[in-house]
Amino acid sequence: QFILQEFRLKGLIFSNSERYEEAHRNLKKAAELAERSGDIKALIHILNNLSYCEFHLHKISKAIQNQERAVELSRVIGESEILGRSLYNLGWIYLNSGQLESAVPLLQQAVQSSEFAHHPVQEAVSLRYTPVERGSAQARLSLTATLVWHSLD
């Protein structure tokens, strides 16, 4: 368990330093250890972080695959906060890879998650700092307003 956490923390530190290759290596090792030990919660958190690194390494399909697995595992353990975070991350990947139609339902589900709904600023911040193409800027702004509105209901 200690070794798993060591690899996970190294991965997070490298990721926060935008050293995604090193982060990816450490998070992959942490994921293997979590898988072997059967620590599903740790695996979900690691997959969330791993998919973020893969996104930044332009491995979009792998990021989506790992994030979909995190969502699936989150549904199994049944904790709404973890599920909300996993749905948000999957929506974020779709949104930031230009797949708005796939992103919207996931982000709406994340906002509707009971614990995650208390953080409407999350998506607004993500959208605000996302480079946008001219044609999609209005759609992203509209999505932000919709998500914040739903979270306040």
PDB file of C-alpha atoms in Angstrom:
ATOM      1  CA  GLN A   1       0.000   0.000   0.000  1.00  0.00           C
ATOM      2  CA  PHE A   2       2.857   2.364   0.823  1.00  0.00           C
ATOM      3  CA  ILE A   3       4.543   1.714  -2.521  1.00  0.00           C
ATOM      4  CA  LEU A   4       1.240   2.274  -4.354  1.00  0.00           C
ATOM      5  CA  GLN A   5       0.837   5.661  -2.659  1.00  0.00           C
ATOM      6  CA  GLU A   6       4.445   6.572  -3.405  1.00  0.00           C
ATOM      7  CA  PHE A   7       3.962   5.988  -7.139  1.00  0.00           C
ATOM      8  CA  ARG A   8       0.626   7.815  -7.066  1.00  0.00           C
ATOM      9  CA  LEU A   9       2.061  10.858  -5.276  1.00  0.00           C
ATOM     10  CA  LYS A  10       5.078  10.994  -7.597  1.00  0.00           C
ATOM     11  CA  GLY A  11       2.654  10.876 -10.526  1.00  0.00           C
ATOM     12  CA  LEU A  12       0.630  13.755  -9.106  1.00  0.00           C
ATOM     13  CA  ILE A  13       3.735  15.834  -8.438  1.00  0.00           C
ATOM     14  CA  PHE A  14       5.023  15.285 -11.972  1.00  0.00           C
ATOM     15  CA  SER A  15       1.584  16.014 -13.420  1.00  0.00           C
ATOM     16  CA  ASN A  16       1.300  19.256 -11.469  1.00  0.00           C
ATOM     17  CA  SER A  17       4.732  20.177 -12.829  1.00  0.00           C
ATOM     18  CA  GLU A  18       3.493  19.404 -16.359  1.00  0.00           C
ATOM     19  CA  ARG A  19       6.003  16.563 -16.657  1.00  0.00           C
ATOM     20  CA  TYR A  20       3.393  14.248 -18.127  1.00  0.00           C
ATOM     21  CA  GLU A  21       5.655  11.435 -19.359  1.00  0.00           C
ATOM     22  CA  GLU A  22       7.103  10.924 -15.870  1.00  0.00           C
ATOM     23  CA  ALA A  23       3.661  11.307 -14.324  1.00  0.00           C
ATOM     24  CA  HIS A  24       2.273   8.729 -16.728  1.00  0.00           C
ATOM     25  CA  ARG A  25       4.981   6.171 -15.860  1.00  0.00           C
ATOM     26  CA  ASN A  26       4.384   6.535 -12.124  1.00  0.00           C
ATOM     27  CA  LEU A  27       0.601   6.492 -12.392  1.00  0.00           C
ATOM     28  CA  LYS A  28       0.682   3.381 -14.623  1.00  0.00           C
ATOM     29  CA  LYS A  29       2.734   1.606 -11.967  1.00  0.00           C
ATOM     30  CA  ALA A  30       0.345   2.799  -9.234  1.00  0.00           C
ATOM     31  CA  ALA A  31      -2.637   1.553 -11.276  1.00  0.00           C
ATOM     32  CA  GLU A  32      -1.020  -1.889 -11.634  1.00  0.00           C
ATOM     33  CA  LEU A  33      -0.435  -2.075  -7.884  1.00  0.00           C
ATOM     34  CA  ALA A  34      -3.985  -0.925  -7.078  1.00  0.00           C
ATOM     35  CA  GLU A  35      -5.359  -3.495  -9.506  1.00  0.00           C
ATOM     36  CA  ARG A  36      -3.325  -6.297  -7.926  1.00  0.00           C
ATOM     37  CA  SER A  37      -4.294  -5.304  -4.390  1.00  0.00           C
ATOM     38  CA  GLY A  38      -7.984  -4.911  -5.264  1.00  0.00           C
ATOM     39  CA  ASP A  39      -8.086  -1.314  -3.986  1.00  0.00           C
ATOM     40  CA  ILE A  40     -10.904  -0.068  -6.224  1.00  0.00           C
ATOM     41  CA  LYS A  41     -11.109   3.452  -4.754  1.00  0.00           C
ATOM     42  CA  ALA A  42      -7.392   4.002  -5.233  1.00  0.00           C
ATOM     43  CA  LEU A  43      -7.630   2.620  -8.761  1.00  0.00           C
ATOM     44  CA  ILE A  44     -10.440   5.040  -9.622  1.00  0.00           C
ATOM     45  CA  HIS A  45      -8.462   8.033  -8.360  1.00  0.00           C
ATOM     46  CA  ILE A  46      -5.368   6.857 -10.224  1.00  0.00           C
ATOM     47  CA  LEU A  47      -7.326   6.332 -13.463  1.00  0.00           C
ATOM     48  CA  ASN A  48      -8.733   9.852 -13.117  1.00  0.00           C
ATOM     49  CA  ASN A  49      -5.194  11.239 -12.890  1.00  0.00           C
ATOM     50  CA  LEU A  50      -3.794   8.898 -15.520  1.00  0.00           C
ATOM     51  CA  SER A  51      -6.403   9.928 -18.084  1.00  0.00           C
ATOM     52  CA  TYR A  52      -5.546  13.593 -17.472  1.00  0.00           C
ATOM     53  CA  CYS A  53      -1.889  12.871 -18.272  1.00  0.00           C
ATOM     54  CA  GLU A  54      -2.843  10.869 -21.339  1.00  0.00           C
ATOM     55  CA  PHE A  55      -4.941  13.785 -22.560  1.00  0.00           C
ATOM     56  CA  HIS A  56      -1.921  16.071 -22.289  1.00  0.00           C
ATOM     57  CA  LEU A  57       0.231  13.482 -24.045  1.00  0.00           C
ATOM     58  CA  HIS A  58      -2.285  13.543 -26.929  1.00  0.00           C
ATOM     59  CA  LYS A  59      -3.365   9.960 -26.248  1.00  0.00           C
ATOM     60  CA  ILE A  60      -7.037  10.916 -26.361  1.00  0.00           C
ATOM     61  CA  SER A  61      -8.491   7.464 -27.050  1.00  0.00           C
ATOM     62  CA  LYS A  62      -6.469   5.966 -24.181  1.00  0.00           C
ATOM     63  CA  ALA A  63      -7.544   8.814 -21.892  1.00  0.00           C
ATOM     64  CA  ILE A  64     -11.184   8.171 -22.755  1.00  0.00           C
ATOM     65  CA  GLN A  65     -10.771   4.417 -22.273  1.00  0.00           C
ATOM     66  CA  ASN A  66      -9.216   4.821 -18.812  1.00  0.00           C
ATOM     67  CA  GLN A  67     -11.735   7.449 -17.791  1.00  0.00           C
ATOM     68  CA  GLU A  68     -14.657   5.273 -18.920  1.00  0.00           C
ATOM     69  CA  ARG A  69     -13.231   2.520 -16.722  1.00  0.00           C
ATOM     70  CA  ALA A  70     -13.062   4.958 -13.790  1.00  0.00           C
ATOM     71  CA  VAL A  71     -16.739   5.825 -14.342  1.00  0.00           C
ATOM     72  CA  GLU A  72     -17.676   2.142 -14.528  1.00  0.00           C
ATOM     73  CA  LEU A  73     -15.817   1.343 -11.298  1.00  0.00           C
ATOM     74  CA  SER A  74     -17.304   4.435  -9.623  1.00  0.00           C
ATOM     75  CA  ARG A  75     -20.796   3.165 -10.414  1.00  0.00           C
ATOM     76  CA  VAL A  76     -19.887  -0.200  -8.865  1.00  0.00           C
ATOM     77  CA  ILE A  77     -18.797   1.274  -5.529  1.00  0.00           C
ATOM     78  CA  GLY A  78     -21.781   3.626  -5.511  1.00  0.00           C
ATOM     79  CA  GLU A  79     -20.235   6.775  -4.003  1.00  0.00           C
ATOM     80  CA  SER A  80     -21.771   9.835  -5.635  1.00  0.00           C
ATOM     81  CA  GLU A  81     -18.813  12.155  -5.062  1.00  0.00           C
ATOM     82  CA  ILE A  82     -16.376   9.758  -6.721  1.00  0.00           C
ATOM     83  CA  LEU A  83     -18.836   9.091  -9.551  1.00  0.00           C
ATOM     84  CA  GLY A  84     -19.353  12.829 -10.039  1.00  0.00           C
ATOM     85  CA  ARG A  85     -15.625  13.443 -10.276  1.00  0.00           C
ATOM     86  CA  SER A  86     -15.165  10.577 -12.747  1.00  0.00           C
ATOM     87  CA  LEU A  87     -18.064  11.764 -14.923  1.00  0.00           C
ATOM     88  CA  TYR A  88     -16.717  15.310 -14.824  1.00  0.00           C
ATOM     89  CA  ASN A  89     -13.260  14.133 -15.903  1.00  0.00           C
ATOM     90  CA  LEU A  90     -14.670  12.118 -18.802  1.00  0.00           C
ATOM     91  CA  GLY A  91     -16.784  15.096 -19.873  1.00  0.00           C
ATOM     92  CA  TRP A  92     -13.743  17.357 -19.573  1.00  0.00           C
ATOM     93  CA  ILE A  93     -11.736  15.101 -21.902  1.00  0.00           C
ATOM     94  CA  TYR A  94     -14.526  15.092 -24.485  1.00  0.00           C
ATOM     95  CA  LEU A  95     -15.053  18.834 -24.177  1.00  0.00           C
ATOM     96  CA  ASN A  96     -11.382  19.700 -24.489  1.00  0.00           C
ATOM     97  CA  SER A  97     -10.917  17.364 -27.437  1.00  0.00           C
ATOM     98  CA  GLY A  98     -13.722  19.151 -29.283  1.00  0.00           C
ATOM     99  CA  GLN A  99     -16.448  16.541 -28.777  1.00  0.00           C
ATOM    100  CA  LEU A 100     -19.083  18.821 -27.296  1.00  0.00           C
ATOM    101  CA  GLU A 101     -22.023  16.476 -27.989  1.00  0.00           C
ATOM    102  CA  SER A 102     -20.397  13.709 -25.949  1.00  0.00           C
ATOM    103  CA  ALA A 103     -19.335  16.087 -23.193  1.00  0.00           C
ATOM    104  CA  VAL A 104     -22.689  17.704 -22.378  1.00  0.00           C
ATOM    105  CA  PRO A 105     -24.575  14.697 -20.953  1.00  0.00           C
ATOM    106  CA  LEU A 106     -21.569  13.613 -18.892  1.00  0.00           C
ATOM    107  CA  LEU A 107     -21.037  17.059 -17.427  1.00  0.00           C
ATOM    108  CA  GLN A 108     -24.742  17.353 -16.653  1.00  0.00           C
ATOM    109  CA  GLN A 109     -24.641  13.983 -14.874  1.00  0.00           C
ATOM    110  CA  ALA A 110     -21.598  15.123 -12.906  1.00  0.00           C
ATOM    111  CA  VAL A 111     -23.361  18.298 -11.799  1.00  0.00           C
ATOM    112  CA  GLN A 112     -26.421  16.279 -10.766  1.00  0.00           C
ATOM    113  CA  SER A 113     -24.292  14.030  -8.580  1.00  0.00           C
ATOM    114  CA  SER A 114     -25.248  14.959  -5.020  1.00  0.00           C
ATOM    115  CA  GLU A 115     -21.800  15.798  -3.670  1.00  0.00           C
ATOM    116  CA  PHE A 116     -20.356  17.226  -6.868  1.00  0.00           C
ATOM    117  CA  ALA A 117     -23.287  19.587  -7.364  1.00  0.00           C
ATOM    118  CA  HIS A 118     -21.828  21.829  -4.674  1.00  0.00           C
ATOM    119  CA  HIS A 119     -18.960  22.751  -7.000  1.00  0.00           C
ATOM    120  CA  PRO A 120     -20.508  24.510 -10.037  1.00  0.00           C
ATOM    121  CA  VAL A 121     -17.399  26.617 -10.484  1.00  0.00           C
ATOM    122  CA  GLN A 122     -15.425  23.539 -11.555  1.00  0.00           C
ATOM    123  CA  GLU A 123     -16.856  23.413 -15.061  1.00  0.00           C
ATOM    124  CA  ALA A 124     -16.939  27.183 -15.509  1.00  0.00           C
ATOM    125  CA  VAL A 125     -13.228  27.380 -14.704  1.00  0.00           C
ATOM    126  CA  SER A 126     -12.472  24.526 -17.089  1.00  0.00           C
ATOM    127  CA  LEU A 127     -14.395  26.183 -19.896  1.00  0.00           C
ATOM    128  CA  ARG A 128     -12.960  29.616 -19.251  1.00  0.00           C
ATOM    129  CA  TYR A 129      -9.391  28.442 -19.669  1.00  0.00           C
ATOM    130  CA  THR A 130     -10.002  26.062 -22.541  1.00  0.00           C
ATOM    131  CA  PRO A 131      -8.764  27.286 -25.916  1.00  0.00           C
ATOM    132  CA  VAL A 132     -11.817  27.525 -28.131  1.00  0.00           C
ATOM    133  CA  GLU A 133     -12.426  27.738 -31.825  1.00  0.00           C
ATOM    134  CA  ARG A 134     -14.441  30.759 -32.902  1.00  0.00           C
ATOM    135  CA  GLY A 135     -17.541  28.719 -33.758  1.00  0.00           C
ATOM    136  CA  SER A 136     -17.700  26.844 -30.471  1.00  0.00           C
ATOM    137  CA  ALA A 137     -17.132  29.718 -28.043  1.00  0.00           C
ATOM    138  CA  GLN A 138     -20.816  30.535 -27.794  1.00  0.00           C
ATOM    139  CA  ALA A 139     -21.753  26.873 -27.327  1.00  0.00           C
ATOM    140  CA  ARG A 140     -19.227  26.535 -24.505  1.00  0.00           C
ATOM    141  CA  LEU A 141     -20.490  29.680 -22.818  1.00  0.00           C
ATOM    142  CA  SER A 142     -24.046  28.388 -23.104  1.00  0.00           C
ATOM    143  CA  LEU A 143     -22.956  25.044 -21.659  1.00  0.00           C
ATOM    144  CA  THR A 144     -21.323  26.773 -18.698  1.00  0.00           C
ATOM    145  CA  ALA A 145     -24.480  28.733 -17.963  1.00  0.00           C
ATOM    146  CA  THR A 146     -26.605  25.586 -18.260  1.00  0.00           C
ATOM    147  CA  LEU A 147     -24.385  23.586 -15.925  1.00  0.00           C
ATOM    148  CA  VAL A 148     -24.227  26.327 -13.301  1.00  0.00           C
ATOM    149  CA  TRP A 149     -28.002  26.821 -13.543  1.00  0.00           C
ATOM    150  CA  HIS A 150     -28.675  23.089 -13.046  1.00  0.00           C
ATOM    151  CA  SER A 151     -26.322  22.922 -10.099  1.00  0.00           C
ATOM    152  CA  LEU A 152     -28.231  25.706  -8.367  1.00  0.00           C
ATOM    153  CA  ASP A 153     -31.638  24.026  -8.730  1.00  0.00           C
TER     154      ASP A 153
END
